[in-house]
Every structure is written in structure tokens, then in C-alpha cells.
Tab-separated table of C-alpha atoms in Angstrom:
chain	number	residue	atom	x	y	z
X	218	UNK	CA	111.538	-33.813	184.321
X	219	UNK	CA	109.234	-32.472	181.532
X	220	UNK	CA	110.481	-32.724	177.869
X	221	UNK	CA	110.253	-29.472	176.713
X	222	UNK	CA	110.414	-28.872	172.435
X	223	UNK	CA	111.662	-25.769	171.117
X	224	UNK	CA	111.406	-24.683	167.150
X	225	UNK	CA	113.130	-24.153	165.297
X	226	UNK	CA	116.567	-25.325	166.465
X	227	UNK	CA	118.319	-22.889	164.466
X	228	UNK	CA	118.079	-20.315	161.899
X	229	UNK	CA	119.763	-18.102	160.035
X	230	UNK	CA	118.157	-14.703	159.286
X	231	UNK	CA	118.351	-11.278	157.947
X	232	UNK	CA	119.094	-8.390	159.850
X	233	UNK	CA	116.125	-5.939	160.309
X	234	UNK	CA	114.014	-9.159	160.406
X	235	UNK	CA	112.017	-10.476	163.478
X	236	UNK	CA	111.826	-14.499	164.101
X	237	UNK	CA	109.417	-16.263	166.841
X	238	UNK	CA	111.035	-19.098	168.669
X	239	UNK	CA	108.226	-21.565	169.968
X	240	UNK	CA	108.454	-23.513	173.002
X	241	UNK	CA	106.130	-26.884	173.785
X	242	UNK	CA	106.398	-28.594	176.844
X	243	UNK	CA	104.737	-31.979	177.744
X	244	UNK	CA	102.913	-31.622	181.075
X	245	UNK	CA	101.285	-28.265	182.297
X	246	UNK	CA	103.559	-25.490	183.695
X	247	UNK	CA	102.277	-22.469	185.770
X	248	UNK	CA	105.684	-20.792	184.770
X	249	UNK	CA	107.968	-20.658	181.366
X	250	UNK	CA	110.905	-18.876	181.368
X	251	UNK	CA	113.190	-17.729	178.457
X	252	UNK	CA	117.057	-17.546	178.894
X	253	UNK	CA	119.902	-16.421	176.211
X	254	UNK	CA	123.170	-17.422	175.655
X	255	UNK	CA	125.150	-15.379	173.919
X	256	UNK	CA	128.015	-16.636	171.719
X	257	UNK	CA	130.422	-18.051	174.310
X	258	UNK	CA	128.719	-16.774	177.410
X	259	UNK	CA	126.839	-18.117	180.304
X	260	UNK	CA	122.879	-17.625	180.248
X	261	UNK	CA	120.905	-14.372	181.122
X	262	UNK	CA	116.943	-14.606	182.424
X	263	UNK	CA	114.936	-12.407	179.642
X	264	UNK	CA	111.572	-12.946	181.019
X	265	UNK	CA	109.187	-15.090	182.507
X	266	UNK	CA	105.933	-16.059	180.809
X	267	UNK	CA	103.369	-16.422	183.160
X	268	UNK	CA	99.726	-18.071	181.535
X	269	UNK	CA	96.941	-15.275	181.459
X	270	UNK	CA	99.362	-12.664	182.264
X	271	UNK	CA	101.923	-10.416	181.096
X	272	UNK	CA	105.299	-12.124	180.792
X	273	UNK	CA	107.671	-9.868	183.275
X	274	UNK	CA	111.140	-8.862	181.762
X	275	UNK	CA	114.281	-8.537	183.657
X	276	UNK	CA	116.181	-5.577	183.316
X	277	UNK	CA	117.752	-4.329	180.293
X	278	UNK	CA	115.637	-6.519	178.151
X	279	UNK	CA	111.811	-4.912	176.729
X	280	UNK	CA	108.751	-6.468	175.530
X	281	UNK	CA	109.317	-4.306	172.204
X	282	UNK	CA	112.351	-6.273	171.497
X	283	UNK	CA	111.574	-9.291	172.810
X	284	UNK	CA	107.274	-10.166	172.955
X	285	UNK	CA	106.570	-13.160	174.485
X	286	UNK	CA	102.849	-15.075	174.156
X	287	UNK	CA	101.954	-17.075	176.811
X	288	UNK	CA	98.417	-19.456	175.536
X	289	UNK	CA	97.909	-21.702	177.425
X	290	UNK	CA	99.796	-23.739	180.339
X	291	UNK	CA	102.123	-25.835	177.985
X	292	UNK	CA	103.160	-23.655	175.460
X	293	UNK	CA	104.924	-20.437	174.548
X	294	UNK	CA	106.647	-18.268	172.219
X	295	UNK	CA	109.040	-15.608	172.153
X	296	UNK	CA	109.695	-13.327	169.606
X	297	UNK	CA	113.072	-11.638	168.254
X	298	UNK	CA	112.283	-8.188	166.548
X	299	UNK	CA	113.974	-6.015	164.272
X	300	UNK	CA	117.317	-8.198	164.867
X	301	UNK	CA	120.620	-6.964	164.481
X	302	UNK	CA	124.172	-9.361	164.802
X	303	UNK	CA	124.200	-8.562	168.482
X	304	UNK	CA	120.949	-10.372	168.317
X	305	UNK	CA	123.074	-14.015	167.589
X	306	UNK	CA	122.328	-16.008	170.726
X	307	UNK	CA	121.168	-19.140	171.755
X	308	UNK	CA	117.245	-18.868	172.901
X	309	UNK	CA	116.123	-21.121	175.872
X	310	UNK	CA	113.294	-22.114	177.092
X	311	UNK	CA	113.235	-23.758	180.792
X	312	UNK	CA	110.607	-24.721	183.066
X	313	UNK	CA	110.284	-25.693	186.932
X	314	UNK	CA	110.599	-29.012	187.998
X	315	UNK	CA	107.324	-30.452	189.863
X	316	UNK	CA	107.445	-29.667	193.874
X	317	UNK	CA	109.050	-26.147	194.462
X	318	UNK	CA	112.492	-27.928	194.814
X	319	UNK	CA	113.771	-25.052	192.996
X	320	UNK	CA	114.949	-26.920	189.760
X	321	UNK	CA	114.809	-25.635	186.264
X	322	UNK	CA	114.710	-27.511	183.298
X	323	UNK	CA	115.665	-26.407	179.709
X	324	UNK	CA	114.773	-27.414	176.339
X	325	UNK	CA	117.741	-27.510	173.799
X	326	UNK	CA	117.667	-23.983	172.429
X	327	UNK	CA	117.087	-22.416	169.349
X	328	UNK	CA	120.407	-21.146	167.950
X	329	UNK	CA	119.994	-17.917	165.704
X	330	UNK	CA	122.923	-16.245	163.756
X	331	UNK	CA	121.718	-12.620	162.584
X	332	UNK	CA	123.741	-11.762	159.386
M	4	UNK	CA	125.207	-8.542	194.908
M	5	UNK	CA	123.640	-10.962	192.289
M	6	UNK	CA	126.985	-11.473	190.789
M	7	UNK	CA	128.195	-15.512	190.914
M	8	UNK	CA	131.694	-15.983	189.769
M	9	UNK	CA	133.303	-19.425	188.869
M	10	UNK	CA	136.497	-20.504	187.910
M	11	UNK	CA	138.219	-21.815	186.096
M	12	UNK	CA	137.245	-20.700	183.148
M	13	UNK	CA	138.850	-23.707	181.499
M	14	UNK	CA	140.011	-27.489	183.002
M	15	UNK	CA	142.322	-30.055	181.523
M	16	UNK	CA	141.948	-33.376	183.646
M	17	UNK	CA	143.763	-36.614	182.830
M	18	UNK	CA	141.178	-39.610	182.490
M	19	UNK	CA	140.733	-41.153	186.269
M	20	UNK	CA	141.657	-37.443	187.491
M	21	UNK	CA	139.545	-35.011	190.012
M	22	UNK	CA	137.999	-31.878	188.264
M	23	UNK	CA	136.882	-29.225	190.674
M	24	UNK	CA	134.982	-25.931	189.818
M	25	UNK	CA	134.789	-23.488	191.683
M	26	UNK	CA	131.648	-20.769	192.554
M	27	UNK	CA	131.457	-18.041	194.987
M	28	UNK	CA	128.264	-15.925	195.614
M	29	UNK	CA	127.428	-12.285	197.236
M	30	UNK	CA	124.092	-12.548	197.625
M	31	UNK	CA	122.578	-14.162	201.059
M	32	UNK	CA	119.491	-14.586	200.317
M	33	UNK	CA	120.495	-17.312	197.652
M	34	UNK	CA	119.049	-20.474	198.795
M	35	UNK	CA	119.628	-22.788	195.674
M	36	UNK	CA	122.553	-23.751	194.446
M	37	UNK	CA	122.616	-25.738	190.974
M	38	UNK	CA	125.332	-27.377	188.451
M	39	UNK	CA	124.471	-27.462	185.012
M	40	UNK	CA	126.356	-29.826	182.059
M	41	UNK	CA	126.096	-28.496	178.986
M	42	UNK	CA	127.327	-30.806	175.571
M	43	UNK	CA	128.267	-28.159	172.868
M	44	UNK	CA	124.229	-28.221	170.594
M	45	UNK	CA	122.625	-28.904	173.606
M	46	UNK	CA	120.748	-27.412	176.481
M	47	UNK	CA	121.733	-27.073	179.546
M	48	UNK	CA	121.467	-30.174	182.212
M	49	UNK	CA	120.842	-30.446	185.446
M	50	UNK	CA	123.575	-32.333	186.810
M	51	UNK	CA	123.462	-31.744	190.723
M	52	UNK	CA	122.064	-29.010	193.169
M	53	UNK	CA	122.049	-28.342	196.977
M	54	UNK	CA	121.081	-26.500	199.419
M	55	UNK	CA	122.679	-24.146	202.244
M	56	UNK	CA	121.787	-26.659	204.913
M	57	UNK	CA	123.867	-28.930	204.113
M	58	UNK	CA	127.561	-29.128	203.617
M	59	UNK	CA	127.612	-32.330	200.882
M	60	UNK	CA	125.899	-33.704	198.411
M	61	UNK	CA	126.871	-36.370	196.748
M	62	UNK	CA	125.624	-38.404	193.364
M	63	UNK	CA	127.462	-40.919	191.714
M	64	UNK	CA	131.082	-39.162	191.198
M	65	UNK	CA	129.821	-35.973	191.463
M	66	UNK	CA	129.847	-34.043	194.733
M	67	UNK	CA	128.766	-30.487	195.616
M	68	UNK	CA	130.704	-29.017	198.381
M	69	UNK	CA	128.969	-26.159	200.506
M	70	UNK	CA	130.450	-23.193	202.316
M	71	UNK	CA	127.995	-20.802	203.423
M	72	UNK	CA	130.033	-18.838	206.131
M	73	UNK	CA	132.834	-18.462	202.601
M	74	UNK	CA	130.101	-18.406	200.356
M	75	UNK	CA	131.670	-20.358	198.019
M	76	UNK	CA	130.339	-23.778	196.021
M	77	UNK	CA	132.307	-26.791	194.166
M	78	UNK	CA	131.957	-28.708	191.822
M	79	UNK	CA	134.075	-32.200	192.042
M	80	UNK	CA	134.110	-34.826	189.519
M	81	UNK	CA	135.634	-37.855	190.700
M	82	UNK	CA	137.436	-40.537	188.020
M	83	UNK	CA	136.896	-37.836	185.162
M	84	UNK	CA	136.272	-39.969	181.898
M	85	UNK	CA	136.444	-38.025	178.438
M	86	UNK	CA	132.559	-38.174	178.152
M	87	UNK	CA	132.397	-35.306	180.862
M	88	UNK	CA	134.135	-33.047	178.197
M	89	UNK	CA	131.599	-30.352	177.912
M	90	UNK	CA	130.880	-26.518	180.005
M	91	UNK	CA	129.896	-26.853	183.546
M	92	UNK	CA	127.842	-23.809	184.544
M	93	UNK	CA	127.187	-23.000	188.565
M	94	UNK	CA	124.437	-21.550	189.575
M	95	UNK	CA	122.151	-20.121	192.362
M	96	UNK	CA	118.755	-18.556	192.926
M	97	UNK	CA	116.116	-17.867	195.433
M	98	UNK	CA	114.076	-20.433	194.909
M	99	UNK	CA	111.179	-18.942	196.814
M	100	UNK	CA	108.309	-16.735	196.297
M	101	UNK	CA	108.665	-14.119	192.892
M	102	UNK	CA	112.603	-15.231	191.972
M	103	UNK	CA	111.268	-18.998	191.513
M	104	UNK	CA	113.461	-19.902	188.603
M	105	UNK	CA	115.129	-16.546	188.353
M	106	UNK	CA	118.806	-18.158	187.995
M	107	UNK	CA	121.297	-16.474	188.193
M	108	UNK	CA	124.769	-18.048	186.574
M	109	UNK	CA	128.417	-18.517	186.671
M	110	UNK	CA	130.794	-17.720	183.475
M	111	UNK	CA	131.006	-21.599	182.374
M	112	UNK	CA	134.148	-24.057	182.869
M	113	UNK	CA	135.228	-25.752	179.972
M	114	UNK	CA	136.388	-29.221	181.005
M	115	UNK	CA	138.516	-30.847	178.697
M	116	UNK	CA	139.720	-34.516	180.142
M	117	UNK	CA	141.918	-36.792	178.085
M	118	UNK	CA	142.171	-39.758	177.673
């Protein structure tokens, strides 16, 4: 499986603030895709970042709220705008396995409290 | 219809025990099912997946068993030892085509085994 790096791990911030959680992964990816966990909960799909491309959102999350940059084939970030306490999740970032075996691999999350 | 539901929501095993976790799914079209492990800090593993046609899989002491006609998955954990405390998270997907990596999740068991 790839190793995938997120930054930063965690971070404490200031409501009305916006943070941008990067994601690095080790071997080139055709698709990234971003998950949150909120407090407690199981994980939600927010979008998938796809390399040249807009990233497509699921529903109920926006690009406003969340933007997401997609560079290059091994990299992405996903931003966290104007956050408010609800906004106090984990962040992941996952990727495919190689072979369309359907397997998803996630990076260890970046876990932001929103004071 | 994209709805998976698992219970428990919360195990106690004795050391040498069987856990089992339960997931059951509405939508047919799912064609991947996946277990995650998740350590509290840490992402989300892939512990063991399988697919509708088959009724079994098995790794080490852990074992998916397969109902499609029920639609309904498990999760067993023979001989339980304390280091598989963590949240077990079901899961299942298309894993075709545009939902590629599109998982969709359980609640989350806590599993709590003593020793």
C-alpha cells in the first residue's frame, strides 16, 4: 500500500479562521480522496480530487467551504474555511490501492479542534 | 439505500474469546465489502475485505462472513487478544466505474477485550 503523509497532524485554531490540510503520498495516484470524521463518528466522503480537474464534492459538502487543490499526481490539499466548532473533525486523506481491487488506503488524519 | 448499519456499537470480549460485528446493507449494487481497524490517533486500516461472490474469507483470525440473499456482513475475530482493542468500522462501495473509492461506512464498534 502507498504511505500517504498528511500535515499537520493536528491543530488547534480560531473560529472564523480557514486552515489547509496537505496530503503527500509516495507513488502516483490518479485519484485522492478526502474523508471526515467527526468527533465520535464514522467517516463521511467530502470529495474526490481528481489531477487536472475539478475535485467533485458529495452532497451537502461545497467547494466554498471546503477547496481542494489537486497539483500534481502525488499530492493534495484541502482547505477548511471560515471554521466554526462544528468544523472539529478528523481530516483524511485516502487513496486506491494499485489494481482496481477496490481498496482504499488512508493516511493518519489531521485532527482539528475549532475553538 | 446507501445506508450501512453495524452493530454493536460497543464489544467486551474476554482474552481467547470470539468478537463478531455485525453489518447489513440496502444497496445492491454494492460490490465491495471492507473492515477497517482503527487505534484511537490513527487512521483507519484495512484489516480484511470481500466480495459478494464468495461466502468466506478468511486471514489469520479474522474472517468475513457473506450473506448476499440477507445482505448482511461479519466481522469475526477469533482468540481476541487485548491488542485488538480499538473501533472496527464496516464498510461497502461500488468499486466500479465513478463510485471507485466512494465508501460508504458503518457507525464503528468499539471492541474492548480484557485480559
Amino acid at each position: 500500500s502507498a504511505v500517504i503523509s498528511q500535515k499537520p497532524s493536528r491543530d488547534i485554531c480560531q473560529r472564523g479562521t480557514s486552515l489547509t490540510i496537505q496530503c503527500q503520498v509516495d507513488s502516483q495516484v490518479t485519484m485522492m480522496f478526502w474523508y471526515r470524521q467527526q468527533p465520535g463518528q464514522s467517516l463521511t466522503l467530502i470529495a474526490t480530487a481528481n489531477q487536472g480537474s475539478e475535485a467533485t464534492y458529495e452532497s451537502g459538502f461545497v467547494i466554498d467551504k471546503f477547496p481542494i487543490s489537486r497539483p500534481n499526481l502525488t499530492f493534495s490539499t484541502l482547505t477548511v474555511s471560515n471554521m466554526s466548532p462544528e468544523d472539529s473533525s478528523i481530516y483524511l486523506c485516502s487513496v486506491p490501492g494499485t489494481g482496481n481491487t477496490g481498496e482504499l488506503f488512508f493516511g493518519e488524519g489531521s485532527r482539528l479542534t475549532v475553538l | 439505500q446507501q445506508q450501512v448499519k453495524q452493530s454493536p456499537q460497543s464489544l467486551i470480549v474476554q482474552k481467547g474469546g470470539i468478537s463478531i460485528i455485525n453489518c447489513a446493507y440496502e444497496n445492491t449494487a454494492f460490490d465491495y465489502f471492507p473492515w477497517y481497524q482503527q487505534f484511537p490517533g490513527k487512521g483507519p486500516a484495512l484489516l480484511i475485505a470481500i466480495r459478494p461472490d464468495v461466502s468466506e474469507k478468511k486471514e489469520g483470525r479474522f474472517t468475513i462472513s457473506f450473506n448476499k440473499s440477507a445482505k448482511q456482513f461479519s466481522l469475526h475475530i477469533m482468540d481476541s487478544q487485548p491488542g485488538d482493542s480499538a473501533t472496527y468500522f464496516c464498510a461497502a462501495s461500488m468499486a466500479g466505474g465513478t463510485s471507485y473509492g466512494k465508501l460508504t461506512f458503518g457507525q464503528g464498534t468499539i471492541l474492548t477485550v480484557h485480559p
